[in-house]
Amino acid sequence: MNANVSSEIIAAILILIGTCFSFLSAIGILRLPDVYTRSHAASKSSTLGVLCILTGTFLFFLITEYYFSIRLLLGIFFVFLTAPVSAHMICRSAYRSRVPLAETSVKDDLKVALDKSESGN
């Protein structure tokens, strides 16, 4: 087994791991009870899945074809830049719009702070 074959195996494993994380993210979006937990599943695991897929693709093209793709690196960067921020803003706007938490939620730490800010105190 030469270095080229082993690098292809590493790239394939990274792509497979990324696919599994993306699949788990899709299951989390379907199965979780409210917008807050769904947003968590959509942002955390799908970001990790996309990272693994893009890193595996980057390594594959770098090692097998000696092609350095700045587009893949920019894709990794922008996914990590935008996914957590967009998930945070979605959850924040849902909370301020009074979207209820799931019935299984134990504690709402922001309720007191939000009530104080709206009453003007």
CSV table of N, CA and C in Angstrom, one decimal:
chain,number,residue,atom,x,y,z
A,1,MET,N,0.9,-1.2,0.0
A,1,MET,CA,0.0,0.0,0.0
A,1,MET,C,0.9,1.2,0.0
A,2,ASN,N,0.8,2.1,-1.0
A,2,ASN,CA,1.6,3.2,-1.1
A,2,ASN,C,0.9,4.4,-0.4
A,3,ALA,N,1.6,5.6,-0.4
A,3,ALA,CA,1.0,6.7,0.3
A,3,ALA,C,-0.2,7.3,-0.4
A,4,ASN,N,-0.3,7.1,-1.7
A,4,ASN,CA,-1.4,7.6,-2.4
A,4,ASN,C,-2.7,6.9,-2.1
A,5,VAL,N,-2.6,5.6,-1.9
A,5,VAL,CA,-3.8,4.8,-1.5
A,5,VAL,C,-4.2,5.0,-0.1
A,6,SER,N,-3.2,5.2,0.8
A,6,SER,CA,-3.6,5.4,2.2
A,6,SER,C,-4.2,6.8,2.4
A,7,SER,N,-3.7,7.8,1.6
A,7,SER,CA,-4.3,9.1,1.7
A,7,SER,C,-5.8,9.1,1.1
A,8,GLU,N,-6.0,8.3,0.1
A,8,GLU,CA,-7.4,8.2,-0.4
A,8,GLU,C,-8.3,7.5,0.6
A,9,ILE,N,-7.8,6.6,1.3
A,9,ILE,CA,-8.6,5.9,2.4
A,9,ILE,C,-8.9,6.9,3.5
A,10,ILE,N,-7.9,7.8,3.9
A,10,ILE,CA,-8.1,8.8,4.9
A,10,ILE,C,-9.2,9.8,4.4
A,11,ALA,N,-9.1,10.2,3.2
A,11,ALA,CA,-10.1,11.1,2.6
A,11,ALA,C,-11.5,10.5,2.6
A,12,ALA,N,-11.5,9.2,2.2
A,12,ALA,CA,-12.8,8.5,2.2
A,12,ALA,C,-13.4,8.4,3.6
A,13,ILE,N,-12.6,8.1,4.6
A,13,ILE,CA,-13.1,8.0,5.9
A,13,ILE,C,-13.6,9.4,6.4
A,14,LEU,N,-12.9,10.4,6.1
A,14,LEU,CA,-13.4,11.8,6.5
A,14,LEU,C,-14.7,12.1,5.9
A,15,ILE,N,-14.8,11.8,4.6
A,15,ILE,CA,-16.1,12.0,3.9
A,15,ILE,C,-17.2,11.2,4.5
A,16,LEU,N,-16.9,9.9,4.8
A,16,LEU,CA,-17.9,9.0,5.4
A,16,LEU,C,-18.3,9.5,6.8
A,17,ILE,N,-17.4,10.0,7.6
A,17,ILE,CA,-17.7,10.6,8.9
A,17,ILE,C,-18.6,11.8,8.8
A,18,GLY,N,-18.2,12.7,7.8
A,18,GLY,CA,-19.0,13.9,7.6
A,18,GLY,C,-20.5,13.5,7.1
A,19,THR,N,-20.6,12.5,6.3
A,19,THR,CA,-21.9,12.0,5.9
A,19,THR,C,-22.7,11.5,7.1
A,20,CYS,N,-22.1,10.8,8.0
A,20,CYS,CA,-22.8,10.3,9.2
A,20,CYS,C,-23.3,11.5,10.1
A,21,PHE,N,-22.4,12.5,10.3
A,21,PHE,CA,-22.8,13.6,11.1
A,21,PHE,C,-23.9,14.4,10.4
A,22,SER,N,-23.9,14.5,9.1
A,22,SER,CA,-25.0,15.2,8.4
A,22,SER,C,-26.3,14.4,8.5
A,23,PHE,N,-26.2,13.1,8.4
A,23,PHE,CA,-27.4,12.3,8.6
A,23,PHE,C,-28.0,12.4,10.0
A,24,LEU,N,-27.1,12.4,11.0
A,24,LEU,CA,-27.6,12.6,12.4
A,24,LEU,C,-28.2,13.9,12.6
A,25,SER,N,-27.6,14.9,11.9
A,25,SER,CA,-28.2,16.3,12.0
A,25,SER,C,-29.6,16.3,11.4
A,26,ALA,N,-29.8,15.6,10.3
A,26,ALA,CA,-31.1,15.6,9.7
A,26,ALA,C,-32.1,14.8,10.6
A,27,ILE,N,-31.7,13.8,11.2
A,27,ILE,CA,-32.6,13.1,12.2
A,27,ILE,C,-32.9,14.0,13.3
A,28,GLY,N,-31.9,14.7,13.8
A,28,GLY,CA,-32.2,15.6,15.0
A,28,GLY,C,-33.2,16.7,14.6
A,29,ILE,N,-33.1,17.2,13.4
A,29,ILE,CA,-34.0,18.3,13.0
A,29,ILE,C,-35.5,17.7,12.9
A,30,LEU,N,-35.6,16.4,12.5
A,30,LEU,CA,-36.9,15.8,12.4
A,30,LEU,C,-37.5,15.4,13.8
A,31,ARG,N,-36.6,15.0,14.7
A,31,ARG,CA,-37.1,14.3,15.9
A,31,ARG,C,-37.1,15.2,17.1
A,32,LEU,N,-36.4,16.3,17.1
A,32,LEU,CA,-36.3,17.1,18.3
A,32,LEU,C,-37.6,18.0,18.5
A,33,PRO,N,-38.0,18.4,19.7
A,33,PRO,CA,-39.3,18.9,19.9
A,33,PRO,C,-39.5,20.4,19.6
A,34,ASP,N,-38.5,21.2,19.7
A,34,ASP,CA,-38.8,22.7,19.5
A,34,ASP,C,-37.7,23.3,18.7
A,35,VAL,N,-37.9,24.6,18.4
A,35,VAL,CA,-37.1,25.3,17.4
A,35,VAL,C,-35.7,25.5,18.0
A,36,TYR,N,-35.6,25.5,19.3
A,36,TYR,CA,-34.2,25.7,20.0
A,36,TYR,C,-33.4,24.5,19.8
A,37,THR,N,-33.9,23.4,20.1
A,37,THR,CA,-33.1,22.1,20.0
A,37,THR,C,-32.9,21.7,18.6
A,38,ARG,N,-33.8,22.0,17.7
A,38,ARG,CA,-33.6,21.8,16.3
A,38,ARG,C,-32.5,22.6,15.7
A,39,SER,N,-32.5,23.9,16.1
A,39,SER,CA,-31.4,24.8,15.7
A,39,SER,C,-30.1,24.3,16.2
A,40,HIS,N,-30.0,23.8,17.4
A,40,HIS,CA,-28.8,23.2,17.9
A,40,HIS,C,-28.3,22.1,17.0
A,41,ALA,N,-29.2,21.2,16.7
A,41,ALA,CA,-28.9,20.0,15.9
A,41,ALA,C,-28.4,20.5,14.5
A,42,ALA,N,-29.1,21.4,14.0
A,42,ALA,CA,-28.8,21.9,12.6
A,42,ALA,C,-27.5,22.6,12.5
A,43,SER,N,-27.1,23.3,13.6
A,43,SER,CA,-25.9,24.1,13.5
A,43,SER,C,-24.7,23.3,13.9
A,44,LYS,N,-24.8,22.6,15.0
A,44,LYS,CA,-23.6,21.9,15.5
A,44,LYS,C,-23.1,20.7,14.7
A,45,SER,N,-24.0,19.8,14.5
A,45,SER,CA,-23.6,18.5,13.9
A,45,SER,C,-23.5,18.7,12.4
A,46,SER,N,-24.3,19.5,11.8
A,46,SER,CA,-24.2,19.7,10.3
A,46,SER,C,-22.9,20.5,10.0
A,47,THR,N,-22.5,21.4,10.9
A,47,THR,CA,-21.2,22.1,10.7
A,47,THR,C,-20.1,21.2,10.7
A,48,LEU,N,-20.1,20.3,11.7
A,48,LEU,CA,-19.0,19.3,11.8
A,48,LEU,C,-19.0,18.3,10.6
A,49,GLY,N,-20.2,18.0,10.2
A,49,GLY,CA,-20.3,17.1,9.0
A,49,GLY,C,-19.8,17.8,7.7
A,50,VAL,N,-20.1,19.0,7.5
A,50,VAL,CA,-19.6,19.8,6.4
A,50,VAL,C,-18.1,19.9,6.5
A,51,LEU,N,-17.6,20.2,7.7
A,51,LEU,CA,-16.1,20.3,7.9
A,51,LEU,C,-15.4,19.0,7.4
A,52,CYS,N,-15.9,17.9,7.9
A,52,CYS,CA,-15.3,16.6,7.6
A,52,CYS,C,-15.4,16.3,6.1
A,53,ILE,N,-16.5,16.6,5.5
A,53,ILE,CA,-16.7,16.3,4.0
A,53,ILE,C,-15.8,17.2,3.2
A,54,LEU,N,-15.7,18.5,3.5
A,54,LEU,CA,-14.9,19.4,2.8
A,54,LEU,C,-13.4,19.2,3.0
A,55,THR,N,-13.0,18.8,4.2
A,55,THR,CA,-11.6,18.4,4.5
A,55,THR,C,-11.2,17.2,3.8
A,56,GLY,N,-12.1,16.2,3.8
A,56,GLY,CA,-11.8,15.0,3.0
A,56,GLY,C,-11.6,15.2,1.5
A,57,THR,N,-12.5,16.1,1.0
A,57,THR,CA,-12.4,16.4,-0.4
A,57,THR,C,-11.1,17.2,-0.7
A,58,PHE,N,-10.8,18.2,0.2
A,58,PHE,CA,-9.6,18.9,0.1
A,58,PHE,C,-8.4,18.0,0.0
A,59,LEU,N,-8.3,17.1,1.0
A,59,LEU,CA,-7.2,16.2,1.0
A,59,LEU,C,-7.1,15.3,-0.2
A,60,PHE,N,-8.2,14.8,-0.6
A,60,PHE,CA,-8.2,14.0,-1.8
A,60,PHE,C,-7.6,14.7,-3.0
A,61,PHE,N,-8.1,15.9,-3.3
A,61,PHE,CA,-7.6,16.6,-4.5
A,61,PHE,C,-6.2,17.1,-4.3
A,62,LEU,N,-5.8,17.4,-3.1
A,62,LEU,CA,-4.4,17.8,-2.8
A,62,LEU,C,-3.4,16.7,-3.0
A,63,ILE,N,-3.8,15.5,-2.5
A,63,ILE,CA,-2.8,14.4,-2.6
A,63,ILE,C,-2.8,13.6,-3.9
A,64,THR,N,-4.0,13.4,-4.4
A,64,THR,CA,-4.1,12.6,-5.7
A,64,THR,C,-3.8,13.4,-6.9
A,65,GLU,N,-4.3,14.6,-7.0
A,65,GLU,CA,-4.1,15.4,-8.2
A,65,GLU,C,-3.2,16.7,-8.0
A,66,TYR,N,-2.6,16.8,-6.8
A,66,TYR,CA,-1.8,18.0,-6.5
A,66,TYR,C,-2.5,19.3,-6.8
A,67,TYR,N,-3.8,19.4,-6.4
A,67,TYR,CA,-4.6,20.6,-6.7
A,67,TYR,C,-5.0,21.2,-5.4
A,68,PHE,N,-4.4,22.4,-5.1
A,68,PHE,CA,-4.8,23.1,-3.9
A,68,PHE,C,-6.0,24.0,-4.2
A,69,SER,N,-7.1,23.7,-3.6
A,69,SER,CA,-8.3,24.4,-3.8
A,69,SER,C,-8.6,25.4,-2.8
A,70,ILE,N,-8.5,26.7,-3.1
A,70,ILE,CA,-8.8,27.8,-2.2
A,70,ILE,C,-10.3,27.9,-2.0
A,71,ARG,N,-11.1,27.4,-3.0
A,71,ARG,CA,-12.5,27.4,-2.8
A,71,ARG,C,-13.0,26.5,-1.7
A,72,LEU,N,-12.4,25.4,-1.6
A,72,LEU,CA,-12.7,24.5,-0.5
A,72,LEU,C,-12.3,25.1,0.9
A,73,LEU,N,-11.2,25.7,0.9
A,73,LEU,CA,-10.8,26.3,2.2
A,73,LEU,C,-11.7,27.5,2.5
A,74,LEU,N,-12.1,28.3,1.5
A,74,LEU,CA,-13.1,29.3,1.8
A,74,LEU,C,-14.5,28.8,2.2
A,75,GLY,N,-14.8,27.7,1.6
A,75,GLY,CA,-16.1,27.0,2.0
A,75,GLY,C,-16.1,26.6,3.5
A,76,ILE,N,-15.0,26.0,3.9
A,76,ILE,CA,-14.8,25.6,5.3
A,76,ILE,C,-14.9,26.8,6.2
A,77,PHE,N,-14.2,27.9,5.8
A,77,PHE,CA,-14.2,29.1,6.6
A,77,PHE,C,-15.6,29.7,6.7
A,78,PHE,N,-16.3,29.9,5.6
A,78,PHE,CA,-17.5,30.5,5.7
A,78,PHE,C,-18.6,29.7,6.3
A,79,VAL,N,-18.5,28.4,6.3
A,79,VAL,CA,-19.5,27.6,7.0
A,79,VAL,C,-19.3,27.8,8.5
A,80,PHE,N,-18.1,27.8,8.9
A,80,PHE,CA,-17.8,28.0,10.4
A,80,PHE,C,-18.1,29.4,10.8
A,81,LEU,N,-18.0,30.3,9.9
A,81,LEU,CA,-18.3,31.7,10.2
A,81,LEU,C,-19.8,31.9,10.3
A,82,THR,N,-20.6,31.4,9.4
A,82,THR,CA,-22.0,31.7,9.3
A,82,THR,C,-23.0,30.8,10.0
A,83,ALA,N,-22.7,29.5,10.1
A,83,ALA,CA,-23.6,28.6,10.7
A,83,ALA,C,-23.9,28.8,12.2
A,84,PRO,N,-22.9,29.1,13.1
A,84,PRO,CA,-23.2,29.3,14.5
A,84,PRO,C,-23.9,30.7,14.7
A,85,VAL,N,-23.5,31.7,13.9
A,85,VAL,CA,-24.2,33.0,14.0
A,85,VAL,C,-25.6,32.9,13.6
A,86,SER,N,-25.9,32.3,12.5
A,86,SER,CA,-27.3,32.2,12.0
A,86,SER,C,-28.1,31.3,13.0
A,87,ALA,N,-27.6,30.3,13.5
A,87,ALA,CA,-28.4,29.5,14.5
A,87,ALA,C,-28.7,30.3,15.7
A,88,HIS,N,-27.7,31.1,16.2
A,88,HIS,CA,-27.9,32.0,17.3
A,88,HIS,C,-29.0,33.0,17.0
A,89,MET,N,-28.9,33.6,15.9
A,89,MET,CA,-29.9,34.7,15.5
A,89,MET,C,-31.3,34.1,15.4
A,90,ILE,N,-31.4,32.9,14.8
A,90,ILE,CA,-32.7,32.2,14.7
A,90,ILE,C,-33.3,31.9,16.1
A,91,CYS,N,-32.5,31.4,17.0
A,91,CYS,CA,-33.0,31.1,18.3
A,91,CYS,C,-33.3,32.4,19.1
A,92,ARG,N,-32.5,33.4,18.9
A,92,ARG,CA,-32.8,34.7,19.6
A,92,ARG,C,-34.1,35.3,19.1
A,93,SER,N,-34.3,35.3,17.8
A,93,SER,CA,-35.6,35.9,17.3
A,93,SER,C,-36.8,35.0,17.7
A,94,ALA,N,-36.6,33.7,17.7
A,94,ALA,CA,-37.7,32.9,18.2
A,94,ALA,C,-38.0,33.1,19.6
A,95,TYR,N,-37.0,33.3,20.4
A,95,TYR,CA,-37.3,33.5,21.9
A,95,TYR,C,-37.9,34.9,22.1
A,96,ARG,N,-37.5,35.9,21.4
A,96,ARG,CA,-38.1,37.2,21.5
A,96,ARG,C,-39.5,37.3,20.9
A,97,SER,N,-39.8,36.4,20.0
A,97,SER,CA,-41.2,36.3,19.5
A,97,SER,C,-42.1,35.4,20.3
A,98,ARG,N,-41.6,35.0,21.5
A,98,ARG,CA,-42.3,34.2,22.4
A,98,ARG,C,-42.7,32.8,21.9
A,99,VAL,N,-41.8,32.2,21.1
A,99,VAL,CA,-42.0,30.8,20.7
A,99,VAL,C,-41.8,30.0,21.9
A,100,PRO,N,-42.8,29.1,22.3
A,100,PRO,CA,-42.6,28.4,23.6
A,100,PRO,C,-41.5,27.3,23.5
A,101,LEU,N,-40.9,27.1,24.7
A,101,LEU,CA,-40.0,26.0,24.8
A,101,LEU,C,-40.8,24.7,24.8
A,102,ALA,N,-40.0,23.6,24.6
A,102,ALA,CA,-40.7,22.3,24.7
A,102,ALA,C,-41.2,22.0,26.1
A,103,GLU,N,-42.2,21.2,26.2
A,103,GLU,CA,-42.7,20.9,27.6
A,103,GLU,C,-41.7,20.2,28.4
A,104,THR,N,-40.8,19.5,27.8
A,104,THR,CA,-39.8,18.8,28.6
A,104,THR,C,-38.6,19.7,29.1
A,105,SER,N,-38.6,21.0,28.7
A,105,SER,CA,-37.6,21.9,29.2
A,105,SER,C,-37.7,22.1,30.7
A,106,VAL,N,-36.5,22.1,31.3
A,106,VAL,CA,-36.5,22.2,32.8
A,106,VAL,C,-36.5,23.6,33.3
A,107,LYS,N,-35.7,24.5,32.6
A,107,LYS,CA,-35.5,25.8,33.2
A,107,LYS,C,-35.4,26.8,32.0
A,108,ASP,N,-35.9,28.0,32.3
A,108,ASP,CA,-35.8,29.1,31.3
A,108,ASP,C,-35.0,30.3,32.0
A,109,ASP,N,-33.8,30.3,31.8
A,109,ASP,CA,-32.9,31.3,32.5
A,109,ASP,C,-33.1,32.7,31.9
A,110,LEU,N,-33.5,32.9,30.7
A,110,LEU,CA,-33.7,34.2,30.1
A,110,LEU,C,-35.0,34.9,30.3
A,111,LYS,N,-36.0,34.2,30.9
A,111,LYS,CA,-37.3,34.8,31.1
A,111,LYS,C,-37.3,36.0,32.0
A,112,VAL,N,-36.6,35.9,33.1
A,112,VAL,CA,-36.5,37.0,34.0
A,112,VAL,C,-35.8,38.2,33.3
A,113,ALA,N,-34.7,38.0,32.6
A,113,ALA,CA,-34.0,39.1,32.0
A,113,ALA,C,-34.8,39.7,30.9
A,114,LEU,N,-35.5,38.9,30.1
A,114,LEU,CA,-36.4,39.5,29.0
A,114,LEU,C,-37.5,40.3,29.6
A,115,ASP,N,-38.1,39.8,30.7
A,115,ASP,CA,-39.2,40.5,31.3
A,115,ASP,C,-38.8,41.9,31.9
A,116,LYS,N,-37.6,41.9,32.5
A,116,LYS,CA,-37.0,43.1,33.0
A,116,LYS,C,-36.7,44.1,31.9
A,117,SER,N,-36.2,43.7,30.8
A,117,SER,CA,-35.8,44.6,29.7
A,117,SER,C,-37.1,45.1,29.0
A,118,GLU,N,-38.1,44.4,29.0
A,118,GLU,CA,-39.4,44.9,28.3
A,118,GLU,C,-40.1,45.8,29.2
A,119,SER,N,-40.0,45.6,30.5
A,119,SER,CA,-40.8,46.5,31.5
A,119,SER,C,-40.1,47.8,31.7
A,120,GLY,N,-38.8,48.0,31.3
A,120,GLY,CA,-38.1,49.2,31.3
A,120,GLY,C,-37.3,49.4,32.6
A,121,ASN,N,-37.2,48.4,33.5
A,121,ASN,CA,-36.5,48.5,34.7
A,121,ASN,C,-35.0,48.1,34.6
